[in-house]
Coordinates of C-alpha atoms in Angstrom, one line a residue:
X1 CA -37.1 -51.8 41.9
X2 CA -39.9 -49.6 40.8
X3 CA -39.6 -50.1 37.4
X4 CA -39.1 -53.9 38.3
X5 CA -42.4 -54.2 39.4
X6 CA -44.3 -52.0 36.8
X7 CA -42.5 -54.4 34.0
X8 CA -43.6 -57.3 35.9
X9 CA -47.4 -55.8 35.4
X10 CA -49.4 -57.0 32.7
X11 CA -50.4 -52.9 32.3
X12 CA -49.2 -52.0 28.3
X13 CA -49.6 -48.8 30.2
X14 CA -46.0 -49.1 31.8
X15 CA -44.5 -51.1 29.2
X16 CA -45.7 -47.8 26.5
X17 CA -44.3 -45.8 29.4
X18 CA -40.6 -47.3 29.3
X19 CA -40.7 -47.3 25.3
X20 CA -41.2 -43.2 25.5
X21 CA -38.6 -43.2 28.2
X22 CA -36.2 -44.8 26.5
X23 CA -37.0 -43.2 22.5
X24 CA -37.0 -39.5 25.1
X25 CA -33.7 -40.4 26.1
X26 CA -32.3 -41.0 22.5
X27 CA -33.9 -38.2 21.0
X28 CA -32.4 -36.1 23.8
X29 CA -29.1 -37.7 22.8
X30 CA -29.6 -36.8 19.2
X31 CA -30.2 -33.3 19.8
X32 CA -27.6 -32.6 21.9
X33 CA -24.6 -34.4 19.4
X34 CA -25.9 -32.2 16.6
X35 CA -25.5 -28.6 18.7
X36 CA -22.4 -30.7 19.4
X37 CA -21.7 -31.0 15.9
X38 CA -22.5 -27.9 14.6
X39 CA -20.9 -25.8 17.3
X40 CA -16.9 -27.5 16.1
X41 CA -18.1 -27.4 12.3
X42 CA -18.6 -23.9 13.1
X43 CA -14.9 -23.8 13.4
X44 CA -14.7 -21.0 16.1
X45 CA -12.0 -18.9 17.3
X46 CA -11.1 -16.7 19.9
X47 CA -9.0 -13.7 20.1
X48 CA -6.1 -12.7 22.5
X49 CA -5.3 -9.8 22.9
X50 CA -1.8 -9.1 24.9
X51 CA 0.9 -6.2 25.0
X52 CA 4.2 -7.7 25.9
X53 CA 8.1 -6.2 26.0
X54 CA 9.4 -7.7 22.1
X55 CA 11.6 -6.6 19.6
X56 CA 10.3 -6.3 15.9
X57 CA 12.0 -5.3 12.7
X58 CA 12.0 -1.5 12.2
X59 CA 10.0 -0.1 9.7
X60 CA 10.6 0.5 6.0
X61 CA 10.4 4.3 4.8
X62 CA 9.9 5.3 1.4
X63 CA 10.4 9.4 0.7
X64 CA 9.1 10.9 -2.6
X65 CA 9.9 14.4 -3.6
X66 CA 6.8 16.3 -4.7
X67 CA 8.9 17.9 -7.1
X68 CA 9.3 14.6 -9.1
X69 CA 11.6 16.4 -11.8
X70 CA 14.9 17.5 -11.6
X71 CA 15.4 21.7 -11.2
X72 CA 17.4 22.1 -14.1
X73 CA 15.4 19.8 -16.4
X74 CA 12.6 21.5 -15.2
X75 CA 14.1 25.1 -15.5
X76 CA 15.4 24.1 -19.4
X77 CA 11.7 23.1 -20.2
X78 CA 10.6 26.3 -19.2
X79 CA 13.0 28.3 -20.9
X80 CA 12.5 26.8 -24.3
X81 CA 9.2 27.2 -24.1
X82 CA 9.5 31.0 -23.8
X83 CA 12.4 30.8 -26.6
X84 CA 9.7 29.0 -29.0
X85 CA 6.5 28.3 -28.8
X86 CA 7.0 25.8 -32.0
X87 CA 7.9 22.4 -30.4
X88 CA 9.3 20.5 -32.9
X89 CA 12.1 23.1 -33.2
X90 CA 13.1 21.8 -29.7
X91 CA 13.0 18.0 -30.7
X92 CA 16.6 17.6 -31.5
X93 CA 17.9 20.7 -29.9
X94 CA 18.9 19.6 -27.1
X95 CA 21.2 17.0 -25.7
X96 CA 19.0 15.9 -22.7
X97 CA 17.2 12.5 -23.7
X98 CA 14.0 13.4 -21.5
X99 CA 13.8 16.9 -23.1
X100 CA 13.9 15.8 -26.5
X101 CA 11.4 12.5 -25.9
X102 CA 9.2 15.6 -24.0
X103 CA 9.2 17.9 -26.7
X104 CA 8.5 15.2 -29.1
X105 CA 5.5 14.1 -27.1
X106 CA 4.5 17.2 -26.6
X107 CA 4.3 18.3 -30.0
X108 CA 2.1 15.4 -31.7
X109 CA -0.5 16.9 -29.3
X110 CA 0.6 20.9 -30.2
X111 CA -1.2 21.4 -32.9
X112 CA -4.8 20.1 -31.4
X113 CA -3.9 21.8 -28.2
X114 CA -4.2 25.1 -30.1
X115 CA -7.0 24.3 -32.3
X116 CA -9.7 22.3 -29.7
X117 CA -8.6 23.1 -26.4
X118 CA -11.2 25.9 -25.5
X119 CA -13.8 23.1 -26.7
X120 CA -12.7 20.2 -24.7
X121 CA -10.3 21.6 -21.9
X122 CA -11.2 18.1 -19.2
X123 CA -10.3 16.4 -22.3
X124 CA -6.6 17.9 -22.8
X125 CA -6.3 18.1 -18.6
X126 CA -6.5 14.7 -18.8
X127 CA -3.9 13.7 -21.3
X128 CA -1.3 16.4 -20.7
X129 CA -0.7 14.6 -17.4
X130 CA 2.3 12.9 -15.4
X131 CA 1.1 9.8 -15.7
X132 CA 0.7 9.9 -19.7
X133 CA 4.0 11.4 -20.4
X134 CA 5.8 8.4 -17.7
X135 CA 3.7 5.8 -20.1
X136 CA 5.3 7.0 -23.2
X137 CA 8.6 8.0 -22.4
X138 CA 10.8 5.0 -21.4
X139 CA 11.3 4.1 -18.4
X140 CA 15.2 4.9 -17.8
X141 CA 14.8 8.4 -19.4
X142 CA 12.5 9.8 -17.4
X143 CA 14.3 7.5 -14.1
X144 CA 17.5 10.1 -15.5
X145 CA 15.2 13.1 -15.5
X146 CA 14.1 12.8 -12.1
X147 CA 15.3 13.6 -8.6
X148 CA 18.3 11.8 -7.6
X149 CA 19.2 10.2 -4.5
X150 CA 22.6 12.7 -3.8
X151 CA 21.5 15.4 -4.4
X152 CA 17.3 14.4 -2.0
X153 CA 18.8 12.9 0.6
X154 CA 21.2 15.6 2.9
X155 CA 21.5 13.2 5.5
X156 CA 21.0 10.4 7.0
X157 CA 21.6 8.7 10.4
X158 CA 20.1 6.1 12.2
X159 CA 20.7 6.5 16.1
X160 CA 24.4 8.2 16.3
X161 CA 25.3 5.8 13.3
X162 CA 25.8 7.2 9.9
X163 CA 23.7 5.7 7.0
X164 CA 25.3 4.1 3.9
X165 CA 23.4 5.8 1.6
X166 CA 24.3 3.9 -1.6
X167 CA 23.7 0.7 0.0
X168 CA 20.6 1.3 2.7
X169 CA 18.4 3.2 0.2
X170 CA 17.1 1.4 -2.8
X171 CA 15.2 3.5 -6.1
X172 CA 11.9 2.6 -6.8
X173 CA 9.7 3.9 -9.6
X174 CA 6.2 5.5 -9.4
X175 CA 5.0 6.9 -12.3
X176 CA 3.4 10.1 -10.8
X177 CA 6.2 11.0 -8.1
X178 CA 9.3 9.0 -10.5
X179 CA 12.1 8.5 -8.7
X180 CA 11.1 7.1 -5.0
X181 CA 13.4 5.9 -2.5
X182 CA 12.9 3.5 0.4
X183 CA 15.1 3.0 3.4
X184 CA 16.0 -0.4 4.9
X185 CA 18.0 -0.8 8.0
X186 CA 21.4 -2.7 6.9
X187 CA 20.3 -5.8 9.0
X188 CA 16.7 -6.1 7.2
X189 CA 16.0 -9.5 9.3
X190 CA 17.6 -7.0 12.7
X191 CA 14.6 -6.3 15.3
X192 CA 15.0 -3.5 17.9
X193 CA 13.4 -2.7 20.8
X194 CA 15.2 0.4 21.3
X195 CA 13.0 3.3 21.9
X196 CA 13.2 7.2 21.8
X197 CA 13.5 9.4 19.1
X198 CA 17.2 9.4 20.0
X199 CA 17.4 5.8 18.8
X200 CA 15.4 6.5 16.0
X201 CA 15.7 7.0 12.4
X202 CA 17.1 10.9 11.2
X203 CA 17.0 12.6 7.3
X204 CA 17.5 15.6 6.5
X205 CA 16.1 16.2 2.3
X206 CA 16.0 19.1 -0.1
X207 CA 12.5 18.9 -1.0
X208 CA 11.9 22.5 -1.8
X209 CA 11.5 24.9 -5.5
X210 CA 12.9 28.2 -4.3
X211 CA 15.6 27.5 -7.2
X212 CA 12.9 27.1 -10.0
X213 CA 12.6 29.7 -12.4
X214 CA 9.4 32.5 -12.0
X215 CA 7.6 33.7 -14.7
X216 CA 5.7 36.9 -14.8
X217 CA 3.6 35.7 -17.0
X218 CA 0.7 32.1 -16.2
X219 CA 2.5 29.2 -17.9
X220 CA 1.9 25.8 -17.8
X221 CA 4.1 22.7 -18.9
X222 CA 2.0 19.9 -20.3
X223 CA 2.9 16.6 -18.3
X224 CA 3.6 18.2 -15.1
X225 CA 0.5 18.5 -13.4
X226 CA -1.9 15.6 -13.1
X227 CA -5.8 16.7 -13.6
X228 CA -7.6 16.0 -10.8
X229 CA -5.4 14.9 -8.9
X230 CA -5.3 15.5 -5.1
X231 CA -1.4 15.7 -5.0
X232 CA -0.7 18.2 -7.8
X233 CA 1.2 21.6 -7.5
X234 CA 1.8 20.3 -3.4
X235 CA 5.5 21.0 -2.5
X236 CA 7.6 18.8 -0.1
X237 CA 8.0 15.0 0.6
X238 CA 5.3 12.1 0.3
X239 CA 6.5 9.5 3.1
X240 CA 5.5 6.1 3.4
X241 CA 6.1 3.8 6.4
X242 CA 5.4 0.2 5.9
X243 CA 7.0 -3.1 6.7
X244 CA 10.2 -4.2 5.6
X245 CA 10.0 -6.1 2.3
X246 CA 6.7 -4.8 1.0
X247 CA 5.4 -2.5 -1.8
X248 CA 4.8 0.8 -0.9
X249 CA 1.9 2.6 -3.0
X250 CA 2.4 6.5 -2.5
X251 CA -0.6 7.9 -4.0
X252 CA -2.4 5.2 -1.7
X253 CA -0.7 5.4 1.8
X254 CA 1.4 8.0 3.3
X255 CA 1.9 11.6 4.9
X256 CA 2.7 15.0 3.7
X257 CA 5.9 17.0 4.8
X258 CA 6.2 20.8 4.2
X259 CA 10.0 21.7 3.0
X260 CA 10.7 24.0 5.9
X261 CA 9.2 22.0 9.1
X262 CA 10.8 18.8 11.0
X263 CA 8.5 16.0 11.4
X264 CA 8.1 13.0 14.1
X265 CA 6.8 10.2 13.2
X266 CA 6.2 8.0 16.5
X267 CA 5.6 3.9 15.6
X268 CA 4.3 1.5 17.6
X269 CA 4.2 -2.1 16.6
X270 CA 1.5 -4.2 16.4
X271 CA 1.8 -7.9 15.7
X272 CA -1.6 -10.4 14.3
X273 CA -1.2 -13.9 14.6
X274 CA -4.6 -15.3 12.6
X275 CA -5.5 -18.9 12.4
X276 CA -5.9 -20.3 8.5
X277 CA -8.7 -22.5 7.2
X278 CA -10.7 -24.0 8.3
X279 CA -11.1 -21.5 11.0
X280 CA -10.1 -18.2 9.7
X281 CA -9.4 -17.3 5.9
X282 CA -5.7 -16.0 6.3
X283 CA -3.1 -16.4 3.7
X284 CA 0.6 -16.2 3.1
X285 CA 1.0 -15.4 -0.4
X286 CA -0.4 -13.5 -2.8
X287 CA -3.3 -15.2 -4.8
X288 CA -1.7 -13.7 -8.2
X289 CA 1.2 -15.4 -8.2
X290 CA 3.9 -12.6 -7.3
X291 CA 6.5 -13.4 -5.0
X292 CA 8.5 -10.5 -5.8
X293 CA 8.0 -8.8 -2.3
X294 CA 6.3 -9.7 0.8
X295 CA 2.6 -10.2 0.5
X296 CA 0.1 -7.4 1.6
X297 CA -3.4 -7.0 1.0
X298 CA -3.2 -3.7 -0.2
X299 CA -0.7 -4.6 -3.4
X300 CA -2.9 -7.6 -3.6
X301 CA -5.9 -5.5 -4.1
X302 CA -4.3 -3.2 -6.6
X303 CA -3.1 -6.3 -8.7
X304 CA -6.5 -7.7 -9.1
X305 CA -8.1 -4.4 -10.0
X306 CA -5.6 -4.1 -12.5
X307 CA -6.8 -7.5 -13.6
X308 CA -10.1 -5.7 -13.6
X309 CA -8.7 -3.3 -15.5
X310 CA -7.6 -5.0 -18.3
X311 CA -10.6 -7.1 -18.9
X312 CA -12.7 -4.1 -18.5
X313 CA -10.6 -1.8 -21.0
X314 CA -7.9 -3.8 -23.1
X315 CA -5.4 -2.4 -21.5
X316 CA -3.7 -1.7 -18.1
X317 CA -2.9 1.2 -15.6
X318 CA 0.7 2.2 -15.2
X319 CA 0.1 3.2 -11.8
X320 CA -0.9 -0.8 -10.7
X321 CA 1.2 -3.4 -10.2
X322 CA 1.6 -5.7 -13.3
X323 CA -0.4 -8.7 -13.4
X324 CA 2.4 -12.1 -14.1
X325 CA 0.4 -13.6 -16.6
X326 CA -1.5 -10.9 -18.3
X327 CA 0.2 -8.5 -20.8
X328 CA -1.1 -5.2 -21.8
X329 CA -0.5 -1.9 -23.7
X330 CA -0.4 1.1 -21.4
X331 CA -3.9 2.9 -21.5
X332 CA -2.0 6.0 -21.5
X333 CA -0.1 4.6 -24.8
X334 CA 0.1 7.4 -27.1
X335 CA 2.0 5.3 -29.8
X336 CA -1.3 5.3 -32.0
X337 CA -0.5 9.1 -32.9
X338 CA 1.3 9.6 -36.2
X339 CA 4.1 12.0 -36.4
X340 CA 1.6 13.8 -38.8
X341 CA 0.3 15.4 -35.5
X342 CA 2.9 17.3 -34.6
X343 CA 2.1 19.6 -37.3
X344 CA -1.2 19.0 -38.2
X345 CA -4.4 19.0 -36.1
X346 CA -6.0 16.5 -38.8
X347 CA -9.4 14.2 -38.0
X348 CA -7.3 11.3 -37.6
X349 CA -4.8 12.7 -35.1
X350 CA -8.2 14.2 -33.2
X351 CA -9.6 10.7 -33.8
X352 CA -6.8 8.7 -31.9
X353 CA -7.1 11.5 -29.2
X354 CA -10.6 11.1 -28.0
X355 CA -9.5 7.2 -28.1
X356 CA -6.6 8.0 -25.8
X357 CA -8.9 9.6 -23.9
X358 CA -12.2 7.3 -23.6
X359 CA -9.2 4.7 -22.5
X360 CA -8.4 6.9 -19.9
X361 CA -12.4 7.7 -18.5
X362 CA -12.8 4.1 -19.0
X363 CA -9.9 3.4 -16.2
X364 CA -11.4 6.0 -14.0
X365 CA -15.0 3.9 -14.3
X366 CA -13.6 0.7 -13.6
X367 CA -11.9 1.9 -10.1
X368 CA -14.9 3.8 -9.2
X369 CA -17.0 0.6 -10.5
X370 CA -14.7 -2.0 -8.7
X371 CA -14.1 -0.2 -5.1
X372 CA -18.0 0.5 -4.9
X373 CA -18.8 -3.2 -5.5
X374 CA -17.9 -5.0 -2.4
X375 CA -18.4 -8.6 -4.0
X376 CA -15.9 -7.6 -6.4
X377 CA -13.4 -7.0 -3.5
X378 CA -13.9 -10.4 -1.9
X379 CA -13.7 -12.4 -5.1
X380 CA -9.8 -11.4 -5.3
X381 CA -9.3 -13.7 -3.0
X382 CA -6.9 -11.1 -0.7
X383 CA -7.6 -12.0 2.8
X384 CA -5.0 -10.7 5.6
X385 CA -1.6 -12.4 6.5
X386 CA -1.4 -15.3 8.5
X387 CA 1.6 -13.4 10.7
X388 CA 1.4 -9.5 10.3
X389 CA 3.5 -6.7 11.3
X390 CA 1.9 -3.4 11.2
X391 CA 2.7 -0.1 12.7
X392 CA 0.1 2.5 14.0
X393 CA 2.0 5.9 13.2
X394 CA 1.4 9.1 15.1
X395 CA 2.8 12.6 13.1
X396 CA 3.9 16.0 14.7
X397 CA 5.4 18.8 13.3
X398 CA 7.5 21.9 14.1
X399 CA 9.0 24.7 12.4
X400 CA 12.8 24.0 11.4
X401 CA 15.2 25.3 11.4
X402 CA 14.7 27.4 14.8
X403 CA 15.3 31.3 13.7
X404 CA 18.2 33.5 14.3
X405 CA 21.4 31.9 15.2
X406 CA 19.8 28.3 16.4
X407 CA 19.1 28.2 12.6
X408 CA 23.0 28.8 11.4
X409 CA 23.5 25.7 12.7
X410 CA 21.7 23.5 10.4
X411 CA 23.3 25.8 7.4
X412 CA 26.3 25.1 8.5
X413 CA 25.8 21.3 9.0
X414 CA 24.0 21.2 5.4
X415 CA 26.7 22.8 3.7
X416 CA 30.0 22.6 5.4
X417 CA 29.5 19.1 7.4
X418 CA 27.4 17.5 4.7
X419 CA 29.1 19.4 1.7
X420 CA 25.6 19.9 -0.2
X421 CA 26.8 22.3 -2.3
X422 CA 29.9 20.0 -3.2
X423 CA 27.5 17.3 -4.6
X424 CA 26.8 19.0 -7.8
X425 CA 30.3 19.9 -9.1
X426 CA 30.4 18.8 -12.5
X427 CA 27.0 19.6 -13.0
X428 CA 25.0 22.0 -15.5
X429 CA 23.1 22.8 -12.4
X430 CA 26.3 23.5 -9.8
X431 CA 26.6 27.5 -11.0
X432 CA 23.1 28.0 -10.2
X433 CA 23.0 25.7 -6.8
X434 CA 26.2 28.5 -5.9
X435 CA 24.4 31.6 -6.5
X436 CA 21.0 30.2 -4.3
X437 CA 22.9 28.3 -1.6
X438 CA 24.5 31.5 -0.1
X439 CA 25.2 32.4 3.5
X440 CA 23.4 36.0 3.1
X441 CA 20.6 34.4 1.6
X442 CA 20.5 31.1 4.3
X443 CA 17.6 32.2 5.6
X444 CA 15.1 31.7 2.7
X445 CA 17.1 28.6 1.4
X446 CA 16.8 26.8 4.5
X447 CA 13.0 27.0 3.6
X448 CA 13.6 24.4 0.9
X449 CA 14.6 22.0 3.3
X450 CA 13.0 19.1 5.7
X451 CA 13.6 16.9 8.3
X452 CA 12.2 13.7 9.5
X453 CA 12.7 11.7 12.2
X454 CA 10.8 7.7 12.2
X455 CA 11.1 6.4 15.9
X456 CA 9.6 3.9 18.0
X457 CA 7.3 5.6 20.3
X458 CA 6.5 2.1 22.7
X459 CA 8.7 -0.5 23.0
X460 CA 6.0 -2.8 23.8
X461 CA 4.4 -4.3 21.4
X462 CA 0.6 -5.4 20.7
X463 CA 0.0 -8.8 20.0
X464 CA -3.3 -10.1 18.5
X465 CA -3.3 -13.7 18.5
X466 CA -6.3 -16.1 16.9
X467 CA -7.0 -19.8 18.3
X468 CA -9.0 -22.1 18.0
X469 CA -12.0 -21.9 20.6
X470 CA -13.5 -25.9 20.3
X471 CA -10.9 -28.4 19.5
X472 CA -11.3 -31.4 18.6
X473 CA -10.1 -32.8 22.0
X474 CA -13.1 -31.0 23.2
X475 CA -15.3 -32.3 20.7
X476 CA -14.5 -35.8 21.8
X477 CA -14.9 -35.3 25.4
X478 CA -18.6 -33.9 24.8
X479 CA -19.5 -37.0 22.5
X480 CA -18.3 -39.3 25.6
X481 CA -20.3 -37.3 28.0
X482 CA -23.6 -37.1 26.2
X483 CA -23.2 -40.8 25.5
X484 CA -23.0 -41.3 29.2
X485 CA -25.6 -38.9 30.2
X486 CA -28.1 -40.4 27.6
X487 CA -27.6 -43.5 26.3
X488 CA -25.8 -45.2 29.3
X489 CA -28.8 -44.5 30.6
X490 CA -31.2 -46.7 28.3
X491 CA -28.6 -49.3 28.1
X492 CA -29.0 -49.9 31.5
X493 CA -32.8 -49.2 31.6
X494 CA -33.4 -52.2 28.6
X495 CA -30.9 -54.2 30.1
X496 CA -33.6 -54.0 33.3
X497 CA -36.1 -54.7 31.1
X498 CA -35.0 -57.5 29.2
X499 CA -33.7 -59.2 32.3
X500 CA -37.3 -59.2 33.9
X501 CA -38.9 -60.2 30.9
X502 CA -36.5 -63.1 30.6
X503 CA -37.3 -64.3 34.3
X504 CA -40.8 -64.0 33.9
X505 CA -41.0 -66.0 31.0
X506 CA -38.9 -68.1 32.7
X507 CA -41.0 -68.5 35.4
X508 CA -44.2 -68.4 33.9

């Protein structure tokens, strides 16, 4: 009735009044729908966080012997180099595929080893490496070389259950360790809740080189020690726990395991549930197009910097994963070398050397380049899972076997339960795996030994869960209420205003 009357003045003074009341109000209105606005196109999310009693799948564990070679290919290198120092003599003296594709390797770089290693020895670490002899060897030769499943893997139970070995371990290659193996549970889509390290996962594994050969004098073996490297001349397992289904990367991830201790390794699952565009950036495959395994951002990472890579240097890294739709030579590809080499240390052969090796600084340049540049990282494109399954691994260890008698035990299950010995009848190796694996000497053979044992420490599980925080539901009932607060307001404040200046025109 107030405002009634002040309209009903011939003041402009009120009537300027209402006008600012009413252009307050809708500028009010205004301000509040665009924080409205830009709160939702903000997209944000909240985070959960909630342990709860779940089963999950158990882990996948991938073992890798330190000593990637096998002990009699290893022992027959040695030997003939002490027989001859003259490598091509060796070339087709022997009836061992890897030993002859060795020697052959091994002697196109002879003849500059002796002539320039005391004036570029980095140069000759770097090329008489692991790595360079698995990039020019095939494949299947060196797979043939290399530890074998029967005769790394003792035992194997999970729970009180027996493994299948044949069928619940599956080879993988890595071209520093070689022959890897990785353990799935039969069931691979089979969760379990079940914890203790009695329901656990149980191996024993001869990991250890106390059958090698010893020489009194310093030799080393080009191609069996990797320059540089923070893994070389260790002794033991590499293990690798990861989800079921994915890539393991054993230079990357992992834990060390002395032959001659018994290691724990306690999980405990952890579950993230992130929200995908517009609201968070997760993803469910990998950006480079390989559906091979299930996606992780670590094997996503390594497969664009070997996409790096190979722009960067023309060629790629052996110890990557291959990129789908790029093909490249091995930087490590020695193939350039003529067989000219092998017996003389000529410009050209030096030549393609110092190529070999620029290609291989030029790899080590483009990591260091790539993982110090964080813009590089986030133009991959690898952003986490939408729906991850990760495990947060605790590690003890403890001497094994116990000494004195406690320790008989484990020979005799080794050897008479497991029939170790057995496994290499038939063999070139089996007379020398019966003169080391004796009772009077158990005590410094068990040394060559480990045990592990993968178990799930907490059956609960933690589960990170991402939502949306302002719905549009929200959004909507925000709009009503500041159009009620604000411009219901006016409305009814100019419908005041035009129904008094009706009736006084009316009127007057």
């Amino acid at each position: 009735m107030a405002g009634k009357r002040v309209l009903k003045s011939k003041s402009n003074i009120a009537h300027l009044f209402w006008l600012l009341v009413c252009l307050a109000a809708i500028a009010m209105f205004c301000m509040q729908m665009a924080e409205v606005l830009q709160r939702y196109f903000s997209y944000p999310k909240k985070v959960t966080v909630e342990v709860i009693p779940a089963q999950v799948p158990f882990p996948a564990v991938s073992l890798c012997n330190m000593r990637n070679m096998d002990v009699h290919v290893l022992n027959t290198l040695n030997r003939k180099f002490i027989e001859d120092h003259n490598l091509i003599n060796h070339i087709n003296n022997s009836d061992n595929d890897f030993v002859r594709e060795y020697m052959k390797l091994s002697a196109k770089y002879g003849p500059l080893w002796y002539k320039y290693q005391g004036k570029y020895p980095l140069a000759f670490q770097e090329v008489f490496s692991r790595t360079t002899y698995s990039a020019n060897i095939p494949q299947h030769i060196v797979s043939s070389a290399a530890v074998q499943l029967d005769e790394f893997v003792v035992s194997c139970y999970f729970g009180e259950y027996h493994c299948n070995t044949t069928n619940d371990f599956t080879l993988f290659f890595d071209p520093y360790y070689f022959n890897c193996f990785t353990y799935n549970m039969a069931d691979p889509g089979q969760a379990t809740s079940s914890g203790g390290i009695e329901n656990g996962w149980s191996s024993v594994l001869y990991s250890g080189s106390g059958i090698l050969d010893r020489n009194k004098d310093i030799r080393v073996l080009p191609g069996l020690h990797e320059s540089r490297s923070a893994m070389s001349a260790n002794e033991g397992v590499r293990v690798v726990i990861h989800p079921p289904g994915t890539i393991p990367f054993p230079l990357t991830e992992g834990f060390d395991v002395p032959p001659g201790f018994s290691a724990s390794f306690g999980i405990r699952p952890r579950q993230i549930k992130r929200i995908g565009p517009p609201h968070g950036n997760c993803i469910t495959s990998n950006p480079f197009g390989d559906s091979s395994s299930q996606y992780r951002v670590l094997s996503c990472q390594k497969t664009c910097l070997q996409r790096y890579i190979i722009n960067s240097c023309g060629c790629q890294d052996k110890t990557l994963p291959d990129v789908p739709d790029l093909k490249a030579t091995p930087c490590r590809n020695a193939t350039d070398f003529p067989d000219s080499c092998m017996t003389d240390a000529s410009d050209e052969c030096l030549k393609q050397f110092f190529h070999l090796y620029d290609r291989i600084q030029c790899v080590r340049s483009t990591k260091d380049r790539f993982m110090k540049n964080s813009s590089l990282l986030t133009d991959c494109g690898c952003f986490p899972q939408c729906d991850e399954i990760s495990y947060d691994v605790s590690y003890s260890l403890s001497k094994w076997p116990a000494s004195g008698y406690e320790g008989d035990a484990a020979f005799f299950d080794i050897f008479y339960i497991e029939g170790f010995r057995e496994r290499f009848l038939n063999t070139p190796k089996y007379n020398m795996v019966m003169s080391y694996f004796r009772e009077d000497n158990r005590e410094k053979t068990m040394q060559d030994f480990a045990r592990l044992n993968v178990y799930i420490a907490d059956s609960n599980v933690i589960v990170t869960q991402e939502m949306e925080d302002y719905p549009t539901t929200q959004l909507l009932s925000d709009i009503v209420g500041q159009l009620g607060l604000w411009i219901g307001i006016c409305i009814i404040v100019l419908a005041v205003i035009l129904h008094v200046e009706c009736s006084s025109a009316i009127l007057g």
